[in-house]
Coordinates of C-alpha atoms (C1' of nucleotides) in Angstrom, one line a residue:
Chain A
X433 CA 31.5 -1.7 -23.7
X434 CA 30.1 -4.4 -21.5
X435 CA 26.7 -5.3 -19.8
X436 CA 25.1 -2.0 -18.6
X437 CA 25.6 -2.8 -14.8
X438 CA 22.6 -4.3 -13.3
X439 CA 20.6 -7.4 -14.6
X440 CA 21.0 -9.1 -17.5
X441 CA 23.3 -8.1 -20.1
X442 CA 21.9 -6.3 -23.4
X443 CA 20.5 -9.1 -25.8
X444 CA 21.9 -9.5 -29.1
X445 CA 18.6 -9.8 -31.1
X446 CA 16.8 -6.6 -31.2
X447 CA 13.2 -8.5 -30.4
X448 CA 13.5 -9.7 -27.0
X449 CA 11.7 -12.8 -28.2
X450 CA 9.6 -13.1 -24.6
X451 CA 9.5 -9.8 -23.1
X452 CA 6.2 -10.1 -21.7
X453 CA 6.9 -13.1 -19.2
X454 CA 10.6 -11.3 -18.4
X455 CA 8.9 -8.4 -17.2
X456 CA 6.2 -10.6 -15.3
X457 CA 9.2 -12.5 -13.6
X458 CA 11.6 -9.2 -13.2
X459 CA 8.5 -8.0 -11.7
X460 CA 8.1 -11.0 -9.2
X461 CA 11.5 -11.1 -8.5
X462 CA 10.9 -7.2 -7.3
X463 CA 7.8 -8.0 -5.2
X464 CA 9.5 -10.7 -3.7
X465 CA 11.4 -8.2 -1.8
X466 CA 10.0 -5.3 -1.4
X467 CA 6.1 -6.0 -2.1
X468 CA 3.8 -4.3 -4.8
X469 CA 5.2 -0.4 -4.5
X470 CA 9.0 -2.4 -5.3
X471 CA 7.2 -3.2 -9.0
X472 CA 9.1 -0.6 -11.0
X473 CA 8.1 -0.7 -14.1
X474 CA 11.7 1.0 -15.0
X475 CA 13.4 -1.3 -13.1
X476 CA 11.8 -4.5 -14.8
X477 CA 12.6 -3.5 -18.1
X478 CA 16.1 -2.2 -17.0
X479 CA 16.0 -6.1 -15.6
X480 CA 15.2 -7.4 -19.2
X481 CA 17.9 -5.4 -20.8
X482 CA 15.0 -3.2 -22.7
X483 CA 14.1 0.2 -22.8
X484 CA 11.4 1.8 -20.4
X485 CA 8.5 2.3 -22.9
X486 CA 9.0 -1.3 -24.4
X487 CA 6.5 -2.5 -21.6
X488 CA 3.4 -0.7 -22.9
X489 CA 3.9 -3.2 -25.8
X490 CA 2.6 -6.1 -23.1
X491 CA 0.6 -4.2 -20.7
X492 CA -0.9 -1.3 -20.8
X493 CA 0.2 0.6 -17.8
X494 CA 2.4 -0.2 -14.2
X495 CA -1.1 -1.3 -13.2
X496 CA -1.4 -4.2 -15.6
X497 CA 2.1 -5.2 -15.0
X498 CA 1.4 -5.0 -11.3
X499 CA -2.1 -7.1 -11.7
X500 CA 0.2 -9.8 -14.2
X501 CA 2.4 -9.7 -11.3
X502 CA 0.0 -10.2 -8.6
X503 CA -1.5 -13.3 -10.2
X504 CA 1.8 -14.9 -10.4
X505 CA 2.0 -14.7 -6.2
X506 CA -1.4 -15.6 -6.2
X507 CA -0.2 -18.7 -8.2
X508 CA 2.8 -19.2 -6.1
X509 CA 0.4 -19.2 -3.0
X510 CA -1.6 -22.0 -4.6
X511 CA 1.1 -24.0 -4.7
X512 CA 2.0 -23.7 -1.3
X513 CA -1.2 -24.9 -0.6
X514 CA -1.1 -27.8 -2.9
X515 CA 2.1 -28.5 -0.9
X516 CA 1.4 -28.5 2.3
X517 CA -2.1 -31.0 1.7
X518 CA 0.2 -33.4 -0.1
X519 CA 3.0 -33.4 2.7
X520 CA -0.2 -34.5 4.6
X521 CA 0.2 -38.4 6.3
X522 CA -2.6 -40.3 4.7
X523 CA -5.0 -41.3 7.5
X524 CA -7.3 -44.0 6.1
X525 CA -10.7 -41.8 8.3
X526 CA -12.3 -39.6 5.5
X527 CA -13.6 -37.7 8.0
X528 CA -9.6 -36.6 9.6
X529 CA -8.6 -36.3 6.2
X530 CA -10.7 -34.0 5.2
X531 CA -10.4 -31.9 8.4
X532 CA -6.3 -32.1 7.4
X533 CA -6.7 -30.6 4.2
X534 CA -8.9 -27.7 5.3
X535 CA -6.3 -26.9 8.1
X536 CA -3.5 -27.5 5.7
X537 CA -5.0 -25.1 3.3
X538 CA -5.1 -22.1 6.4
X539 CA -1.5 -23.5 7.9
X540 CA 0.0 -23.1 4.2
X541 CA -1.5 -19.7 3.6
X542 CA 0.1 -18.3 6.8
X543 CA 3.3 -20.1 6.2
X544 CA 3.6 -18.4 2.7
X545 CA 2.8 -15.0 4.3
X546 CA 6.0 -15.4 7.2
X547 CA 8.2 -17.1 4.1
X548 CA 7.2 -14.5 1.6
X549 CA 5.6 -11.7 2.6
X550 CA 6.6 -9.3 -0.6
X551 CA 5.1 -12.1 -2.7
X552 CA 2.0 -12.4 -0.3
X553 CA 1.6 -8.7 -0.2
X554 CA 1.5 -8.3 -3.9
X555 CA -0.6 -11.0 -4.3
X556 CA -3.6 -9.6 -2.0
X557 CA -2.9 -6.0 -1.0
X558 CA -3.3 -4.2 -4.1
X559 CA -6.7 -2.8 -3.9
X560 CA -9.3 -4.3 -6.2
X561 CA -7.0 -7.1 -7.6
X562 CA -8.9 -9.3 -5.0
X563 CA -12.0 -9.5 -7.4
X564 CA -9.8 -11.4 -9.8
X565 CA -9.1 -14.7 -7.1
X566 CA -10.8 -16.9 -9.2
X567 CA -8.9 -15.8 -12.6
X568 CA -6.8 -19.1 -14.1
X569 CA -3.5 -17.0 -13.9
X570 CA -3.8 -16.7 -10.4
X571 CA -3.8 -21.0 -10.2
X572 CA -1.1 -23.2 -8.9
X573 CA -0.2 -26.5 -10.2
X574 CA -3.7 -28.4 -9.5
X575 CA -5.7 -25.2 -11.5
X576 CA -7.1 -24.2 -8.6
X577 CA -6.5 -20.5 -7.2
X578 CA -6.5 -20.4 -3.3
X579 CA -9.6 -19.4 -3.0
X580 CA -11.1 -22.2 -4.9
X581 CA -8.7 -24.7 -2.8
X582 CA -10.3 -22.8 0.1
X583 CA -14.0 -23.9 -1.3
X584 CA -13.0 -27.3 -2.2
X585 CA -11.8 -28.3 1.4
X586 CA -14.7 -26.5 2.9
X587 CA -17.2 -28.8 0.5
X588 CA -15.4 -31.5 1.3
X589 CA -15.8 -30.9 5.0
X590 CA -19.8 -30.7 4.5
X591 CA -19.3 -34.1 2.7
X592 CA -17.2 -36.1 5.7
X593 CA -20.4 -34.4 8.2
X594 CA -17.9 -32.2 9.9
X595 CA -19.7 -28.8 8.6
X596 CA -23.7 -28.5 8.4
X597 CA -25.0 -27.8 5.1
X598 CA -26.7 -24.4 5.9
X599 CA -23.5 -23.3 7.3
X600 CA -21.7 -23.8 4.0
X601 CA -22.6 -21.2 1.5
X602 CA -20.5 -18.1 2.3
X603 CA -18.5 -19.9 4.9
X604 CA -14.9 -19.2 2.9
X605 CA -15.3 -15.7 3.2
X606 CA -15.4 -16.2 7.7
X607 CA -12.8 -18.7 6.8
X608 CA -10.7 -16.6 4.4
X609 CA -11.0 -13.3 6.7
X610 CA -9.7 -15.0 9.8
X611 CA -6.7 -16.4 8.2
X612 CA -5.7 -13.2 5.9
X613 CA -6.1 -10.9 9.2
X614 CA -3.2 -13.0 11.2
X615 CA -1.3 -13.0 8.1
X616 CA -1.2 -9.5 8.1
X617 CA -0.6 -9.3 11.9
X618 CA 2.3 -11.9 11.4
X619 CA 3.9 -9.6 8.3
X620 CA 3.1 -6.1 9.8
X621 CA 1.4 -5.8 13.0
X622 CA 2.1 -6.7 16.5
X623 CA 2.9 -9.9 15.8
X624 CA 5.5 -9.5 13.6
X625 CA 9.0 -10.9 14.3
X626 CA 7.4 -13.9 15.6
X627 CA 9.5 -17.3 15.2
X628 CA 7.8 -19.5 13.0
X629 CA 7.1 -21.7 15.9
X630 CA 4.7 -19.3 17.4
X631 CA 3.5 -18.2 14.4
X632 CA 2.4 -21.8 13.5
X633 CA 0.9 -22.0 17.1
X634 CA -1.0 -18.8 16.6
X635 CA -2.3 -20.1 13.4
X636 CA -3.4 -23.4 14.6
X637 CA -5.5 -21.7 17.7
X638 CA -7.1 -19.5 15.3
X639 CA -7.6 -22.4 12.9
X640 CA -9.2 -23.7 15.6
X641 CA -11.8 -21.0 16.3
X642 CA -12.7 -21.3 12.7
X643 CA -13.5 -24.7 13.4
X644 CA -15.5 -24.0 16.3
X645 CA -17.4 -21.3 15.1
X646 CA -17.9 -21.9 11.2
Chain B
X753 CA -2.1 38.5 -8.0
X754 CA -5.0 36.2 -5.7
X755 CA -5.0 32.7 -4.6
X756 CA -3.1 29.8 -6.1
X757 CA -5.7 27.8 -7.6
X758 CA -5.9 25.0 -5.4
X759 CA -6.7 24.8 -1.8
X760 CA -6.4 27.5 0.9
X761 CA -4.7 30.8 -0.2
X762 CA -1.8 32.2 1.1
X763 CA -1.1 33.3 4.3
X764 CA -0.3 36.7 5.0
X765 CA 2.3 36.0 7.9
X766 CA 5.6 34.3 6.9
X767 CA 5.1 32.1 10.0
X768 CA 2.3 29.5 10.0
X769 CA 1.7 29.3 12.9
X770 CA 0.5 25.6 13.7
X771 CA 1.8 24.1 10.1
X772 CA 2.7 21.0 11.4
X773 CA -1.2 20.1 11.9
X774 CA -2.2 22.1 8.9
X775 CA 0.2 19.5 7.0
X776 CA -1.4 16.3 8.8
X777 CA -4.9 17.8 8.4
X778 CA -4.7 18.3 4.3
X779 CA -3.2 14.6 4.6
X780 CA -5.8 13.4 6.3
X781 CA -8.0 14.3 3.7
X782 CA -5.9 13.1 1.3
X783 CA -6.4 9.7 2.8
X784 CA -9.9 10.1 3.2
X785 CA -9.8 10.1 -0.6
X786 CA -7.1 8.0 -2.1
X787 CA -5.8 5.9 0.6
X788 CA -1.7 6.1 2.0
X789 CA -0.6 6.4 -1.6
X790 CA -2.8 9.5 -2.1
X791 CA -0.8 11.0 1.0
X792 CA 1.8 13.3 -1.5
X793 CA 4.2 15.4 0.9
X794 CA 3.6 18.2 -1.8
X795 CA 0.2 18.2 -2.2
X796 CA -0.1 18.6 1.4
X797 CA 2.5 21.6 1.5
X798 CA 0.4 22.8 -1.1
X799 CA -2.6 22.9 0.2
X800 CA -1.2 24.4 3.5
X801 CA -0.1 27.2 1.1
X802 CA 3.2 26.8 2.0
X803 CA 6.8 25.8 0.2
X804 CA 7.2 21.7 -0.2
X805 CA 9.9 22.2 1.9
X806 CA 9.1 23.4 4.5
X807 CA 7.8 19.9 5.7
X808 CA 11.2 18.8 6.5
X809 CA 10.7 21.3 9.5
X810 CA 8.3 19.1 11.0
X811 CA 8.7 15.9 9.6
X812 CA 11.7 13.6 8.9
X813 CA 10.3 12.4 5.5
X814 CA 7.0 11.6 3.7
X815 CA 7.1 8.7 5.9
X816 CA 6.6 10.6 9.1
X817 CA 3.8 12.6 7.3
X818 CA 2.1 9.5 6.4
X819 CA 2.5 7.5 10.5
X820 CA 0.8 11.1 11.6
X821 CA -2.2 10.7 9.6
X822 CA -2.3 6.9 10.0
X823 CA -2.4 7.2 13.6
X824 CA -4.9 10.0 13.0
X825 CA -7.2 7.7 11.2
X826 CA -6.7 5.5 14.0
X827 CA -7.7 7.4 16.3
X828 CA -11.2 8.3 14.0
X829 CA -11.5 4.2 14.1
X830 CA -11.3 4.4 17.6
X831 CA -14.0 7.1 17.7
X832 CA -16.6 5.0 15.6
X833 CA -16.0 2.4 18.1
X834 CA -16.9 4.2 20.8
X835 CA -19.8 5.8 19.3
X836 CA -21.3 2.2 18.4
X837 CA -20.9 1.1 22.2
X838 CA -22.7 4.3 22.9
X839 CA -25.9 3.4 20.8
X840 CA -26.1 0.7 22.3
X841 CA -29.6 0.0 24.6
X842 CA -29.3 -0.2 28.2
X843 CA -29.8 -3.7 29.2
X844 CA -30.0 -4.5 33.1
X845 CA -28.2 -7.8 32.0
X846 CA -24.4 -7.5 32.7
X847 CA -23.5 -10.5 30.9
X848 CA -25.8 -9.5 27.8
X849 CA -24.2 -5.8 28.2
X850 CA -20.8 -7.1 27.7
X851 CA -21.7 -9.0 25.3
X852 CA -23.2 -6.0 23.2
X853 CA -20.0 -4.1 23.9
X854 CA -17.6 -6.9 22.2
X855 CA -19.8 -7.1 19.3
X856 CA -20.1 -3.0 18.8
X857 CA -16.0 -3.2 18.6
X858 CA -16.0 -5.3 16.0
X859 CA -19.4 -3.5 13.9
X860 CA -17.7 0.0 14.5
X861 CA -14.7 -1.1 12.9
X862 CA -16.4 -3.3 10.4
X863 CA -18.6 0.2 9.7
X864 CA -16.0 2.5 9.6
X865 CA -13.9 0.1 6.9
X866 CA -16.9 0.2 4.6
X867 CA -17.9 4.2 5.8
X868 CA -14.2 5.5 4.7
X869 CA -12.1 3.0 2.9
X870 CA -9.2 5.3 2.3
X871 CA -8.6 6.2 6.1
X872 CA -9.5 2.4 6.9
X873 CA -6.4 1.7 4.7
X874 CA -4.4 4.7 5.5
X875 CA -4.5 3.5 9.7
X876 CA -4.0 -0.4 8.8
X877 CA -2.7 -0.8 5.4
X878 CA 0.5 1.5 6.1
X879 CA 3.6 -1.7 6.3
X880 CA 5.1 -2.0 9.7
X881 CA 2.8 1.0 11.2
X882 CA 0.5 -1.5 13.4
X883 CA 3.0 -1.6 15.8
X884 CA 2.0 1.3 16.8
X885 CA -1.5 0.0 17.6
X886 CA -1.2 1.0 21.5
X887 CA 0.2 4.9 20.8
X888 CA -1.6 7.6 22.7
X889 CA -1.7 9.7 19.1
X890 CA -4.2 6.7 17.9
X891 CA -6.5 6.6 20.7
X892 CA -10.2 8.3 20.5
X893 CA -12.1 10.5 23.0
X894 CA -12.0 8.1 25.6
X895 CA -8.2 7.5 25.4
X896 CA -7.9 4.5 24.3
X897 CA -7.2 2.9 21.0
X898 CA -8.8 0.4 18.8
X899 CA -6.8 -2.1 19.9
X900 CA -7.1 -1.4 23.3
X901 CA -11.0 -0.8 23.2
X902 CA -10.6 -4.6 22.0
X903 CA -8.9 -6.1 24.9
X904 CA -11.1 -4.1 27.2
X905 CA -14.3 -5.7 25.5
X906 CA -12.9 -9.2 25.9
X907 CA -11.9 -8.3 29.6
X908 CA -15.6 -7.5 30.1
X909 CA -16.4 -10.6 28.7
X910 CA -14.3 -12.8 31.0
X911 CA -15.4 -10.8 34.0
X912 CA -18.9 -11.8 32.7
X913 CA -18.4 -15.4 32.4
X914 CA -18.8 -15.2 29.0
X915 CA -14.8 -16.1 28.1
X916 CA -12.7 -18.7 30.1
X917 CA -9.9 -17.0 31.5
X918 CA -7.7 -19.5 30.3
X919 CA -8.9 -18.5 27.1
X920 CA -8.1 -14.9 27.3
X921 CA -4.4 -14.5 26.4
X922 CA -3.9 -13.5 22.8
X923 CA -7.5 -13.6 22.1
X924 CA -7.5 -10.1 20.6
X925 CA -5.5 -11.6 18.3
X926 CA -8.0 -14.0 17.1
X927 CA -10.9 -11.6 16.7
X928 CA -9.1 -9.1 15.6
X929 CA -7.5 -11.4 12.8
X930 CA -10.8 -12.2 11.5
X931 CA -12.3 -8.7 12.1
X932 CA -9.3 -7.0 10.0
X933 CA -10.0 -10.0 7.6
X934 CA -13.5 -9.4 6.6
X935 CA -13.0 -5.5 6.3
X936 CA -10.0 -6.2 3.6
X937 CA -12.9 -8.0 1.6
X938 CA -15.6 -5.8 1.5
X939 CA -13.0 -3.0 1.1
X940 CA -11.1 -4.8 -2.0
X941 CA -11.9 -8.2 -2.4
X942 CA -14.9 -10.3 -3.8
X943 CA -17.5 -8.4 -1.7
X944 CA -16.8 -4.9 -2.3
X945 CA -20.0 -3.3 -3.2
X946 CA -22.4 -5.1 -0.6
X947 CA -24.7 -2.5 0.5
X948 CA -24.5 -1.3 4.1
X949 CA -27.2 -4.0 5.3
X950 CA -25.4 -6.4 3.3
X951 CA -22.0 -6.2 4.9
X952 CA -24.0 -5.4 8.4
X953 CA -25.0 -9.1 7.8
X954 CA -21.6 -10.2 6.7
X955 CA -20.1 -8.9 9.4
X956 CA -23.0 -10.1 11.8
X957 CA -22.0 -13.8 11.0
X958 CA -19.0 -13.4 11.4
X959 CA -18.9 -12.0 15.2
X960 CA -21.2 -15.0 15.6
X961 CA -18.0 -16.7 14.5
X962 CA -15.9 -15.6 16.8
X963 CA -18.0 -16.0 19.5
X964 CA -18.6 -19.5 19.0
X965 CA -15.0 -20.2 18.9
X966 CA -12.6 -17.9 20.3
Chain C
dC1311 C1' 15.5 48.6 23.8
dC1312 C1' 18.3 46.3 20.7
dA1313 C1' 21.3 43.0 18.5
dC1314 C1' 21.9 38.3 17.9
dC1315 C1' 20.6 33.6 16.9
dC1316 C1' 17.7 29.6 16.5
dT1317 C1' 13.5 28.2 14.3
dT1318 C1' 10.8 28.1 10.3
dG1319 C1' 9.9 28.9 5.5
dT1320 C1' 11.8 29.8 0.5
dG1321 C1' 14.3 28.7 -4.0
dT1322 C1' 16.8 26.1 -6.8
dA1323 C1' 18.2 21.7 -8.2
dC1324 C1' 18.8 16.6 -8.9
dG1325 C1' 17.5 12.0 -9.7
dA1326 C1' 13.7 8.8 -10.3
dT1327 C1' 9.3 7.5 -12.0
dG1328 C1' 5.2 6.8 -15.2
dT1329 C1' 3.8 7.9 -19.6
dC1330 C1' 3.2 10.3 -24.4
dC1331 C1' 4.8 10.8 -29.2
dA1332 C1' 7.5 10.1 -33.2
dC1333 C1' 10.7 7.0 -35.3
dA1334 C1' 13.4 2.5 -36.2
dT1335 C1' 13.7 -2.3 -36.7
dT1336 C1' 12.2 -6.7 -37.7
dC1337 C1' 9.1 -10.6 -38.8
dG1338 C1' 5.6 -12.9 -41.3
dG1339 C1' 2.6 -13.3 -44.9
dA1340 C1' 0.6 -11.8 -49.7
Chain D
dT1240 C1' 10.0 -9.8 -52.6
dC1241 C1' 7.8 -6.3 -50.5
dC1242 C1' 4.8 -4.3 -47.2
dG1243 C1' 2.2 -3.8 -43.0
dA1244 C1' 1.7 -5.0 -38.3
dA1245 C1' 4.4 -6.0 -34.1
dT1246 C1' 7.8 -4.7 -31.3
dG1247 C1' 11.7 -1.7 -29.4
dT1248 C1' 14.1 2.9 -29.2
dG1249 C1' 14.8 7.8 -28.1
dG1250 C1' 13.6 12.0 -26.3
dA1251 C1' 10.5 14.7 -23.7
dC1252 C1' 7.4 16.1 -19.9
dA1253 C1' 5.0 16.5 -15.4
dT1254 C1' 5.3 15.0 -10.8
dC1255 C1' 7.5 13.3 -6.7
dG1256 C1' 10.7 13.1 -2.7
dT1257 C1' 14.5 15.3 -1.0
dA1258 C1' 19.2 17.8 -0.3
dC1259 C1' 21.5 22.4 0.1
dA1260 C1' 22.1 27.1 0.7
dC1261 C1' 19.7 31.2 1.9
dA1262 C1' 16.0 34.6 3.9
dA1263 C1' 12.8 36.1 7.3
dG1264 C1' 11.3 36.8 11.9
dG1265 C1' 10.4 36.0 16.7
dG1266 C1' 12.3 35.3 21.3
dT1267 C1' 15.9 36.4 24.6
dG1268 C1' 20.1 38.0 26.9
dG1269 C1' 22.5 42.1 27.5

DNA sequence: CCACCCTTGTGTACGATGTCCACATTCGGA
DNA sequence: TCCGAATGTGGACATCGTACACAAGGGTGG
């Protein structure tokens, strides 16, 4: 007999050799499209050509897989981030650069949400895995997590003059809220189905009321 | 043989008579408890002493359970909304009163996130339900519904002088972003657990926020 | 007043899921 | 080489959503 249908085809060793990170990618791959009730555990092991209870050999229920899986969109939002401050033009003011990279961190958090909003759901819906935003699994390619990006650009505004000091302690979390609401607008509310032309208009007037009113 | 354990005991009439709210009552408190995934189509029947079955008669699927309750729980946001504008202290100002109304919308529904957390995320949390943000079925006492209770608020404040008109357009979309935003925090992000005054504060800053820059 | 029929609730059943337990296989070190 | 700790397997169970066939009962036309 052949492969068992879907996914991958049985592997010949009987130790899957990296079963942990399979079922963390499986796992991604399901959140991708479908967001954080699409992590089956079945379904990711059936992925990795294992059986069901293999999993509780890695993680200790669906809800660790889950968490695994929702620091891995975490990560994946980091790099977005990363991404859209390098695709930044270098302006020689420190001041305008610094402004850039703050935007660029809310403009690439809302672009990740509209591009992948199972990943961007499993990264920040599931209830309590918030408390874990500053965990190293859930950092992109610089080792920062988003909210820590978030942080940097907001000390480096303070440092170009373009935020008051006394305004900066707890200033991500006015910053982080106003960006994370229209992301969930733009994936499930009212503003859904939005072209990403408006969506990135709607994100740079409410970028810009974050600027105003920080 | 008496009662079946758990929840109300049987009815002696093979009709129910008004099942369909029984069924969206037990759900609601399911919510109130647990959040959307706590919504179970048979604990519901079960609790309305009656067959799991006999949901289908009045619902399409689980998912037509779980819109009833979440435009239920809407309409309870709405309520606390309109209960804050209520407390608030005549002032003769006009201006001043608008301004207290816009900032009750947002403190009710800040209040009500941190006050019941499981209905919070059963009326926002549920994918694709916001659309139904302007349904009579979510509206409160005063017939309208949270988001509507926002746009009035910010029409107040333009008829004040408070809000360029030019401004206006869309603007619910900006508060209620970063309204929406703050409540996911102190529900399941980094400041879950802030006492009441706490998250009072939190959410005081933030309104000052938007103010500044919507 | 009564027989019929449409609505509402019941019973049984199926596939899927998370998870528990006992057992099998394999790898790495003593 | 042998043995124990890791790692996978198999089978079982409770729970869930839901489909299908049937039963009960209330309203209505005759």
């Amino acid at each position: 007999m052949a492969a068992t249908g879907s996914g991958t085809p049985k592997r010949d060793t009987y130790r899957h050799g990296d079963l942990r990170n399979a079922l963390i990618e499986a796992g991604f791959e399901l959140a991708r499209q479908g967001g954080p009730e699409a992590v089956v555990l079945r379904a990711a092991t059936r992925q990795a050509g294992v059986a069901p209870n293999a999993a509780y050999r890695h993680f200790a229920d669906r809800g660790a897989l889950l968490h695994a899986v929702s620091q891995a969109a975490m990560a994946e939002v980091a790099r977005t981030m990363e991404a859209e401050q390098a695709a930044l033009p270098h302006v020689p003011d420190a001041a305008a650069a610094a402004r850039g990279r703050f935007r660029a961190v809310g403009t690439g958090y809302l672009r990740f949400a509209q591009e992948e909003p199972g990943l961007f759901r499993t990264a920040f819906h599931v209830p309590g895995d918030m408390t874990y935003a500053t965990d190293d699994t859930a950092a992109g390619p610089g080792g920062k997590t988003p909210f820590e990006l978030l942080g940097a650009a907001l000390d480096d505004l303070v440092e170009a003059g373009l935020l008051p000091e006394d305004r900066r302690p707890g200033a991500e979390f006015l910053a982080w809220s106003a960006v994370h609401g229209l992301a969930m607008l733009l994936i499930d509310g009212p503003l859904r189905g939005l072209h990403a032309a408006q969506a990135h208009d709607a994100g740079h007037r409410l970028i810009d009321m974050i600027e105003r009113g920080i």
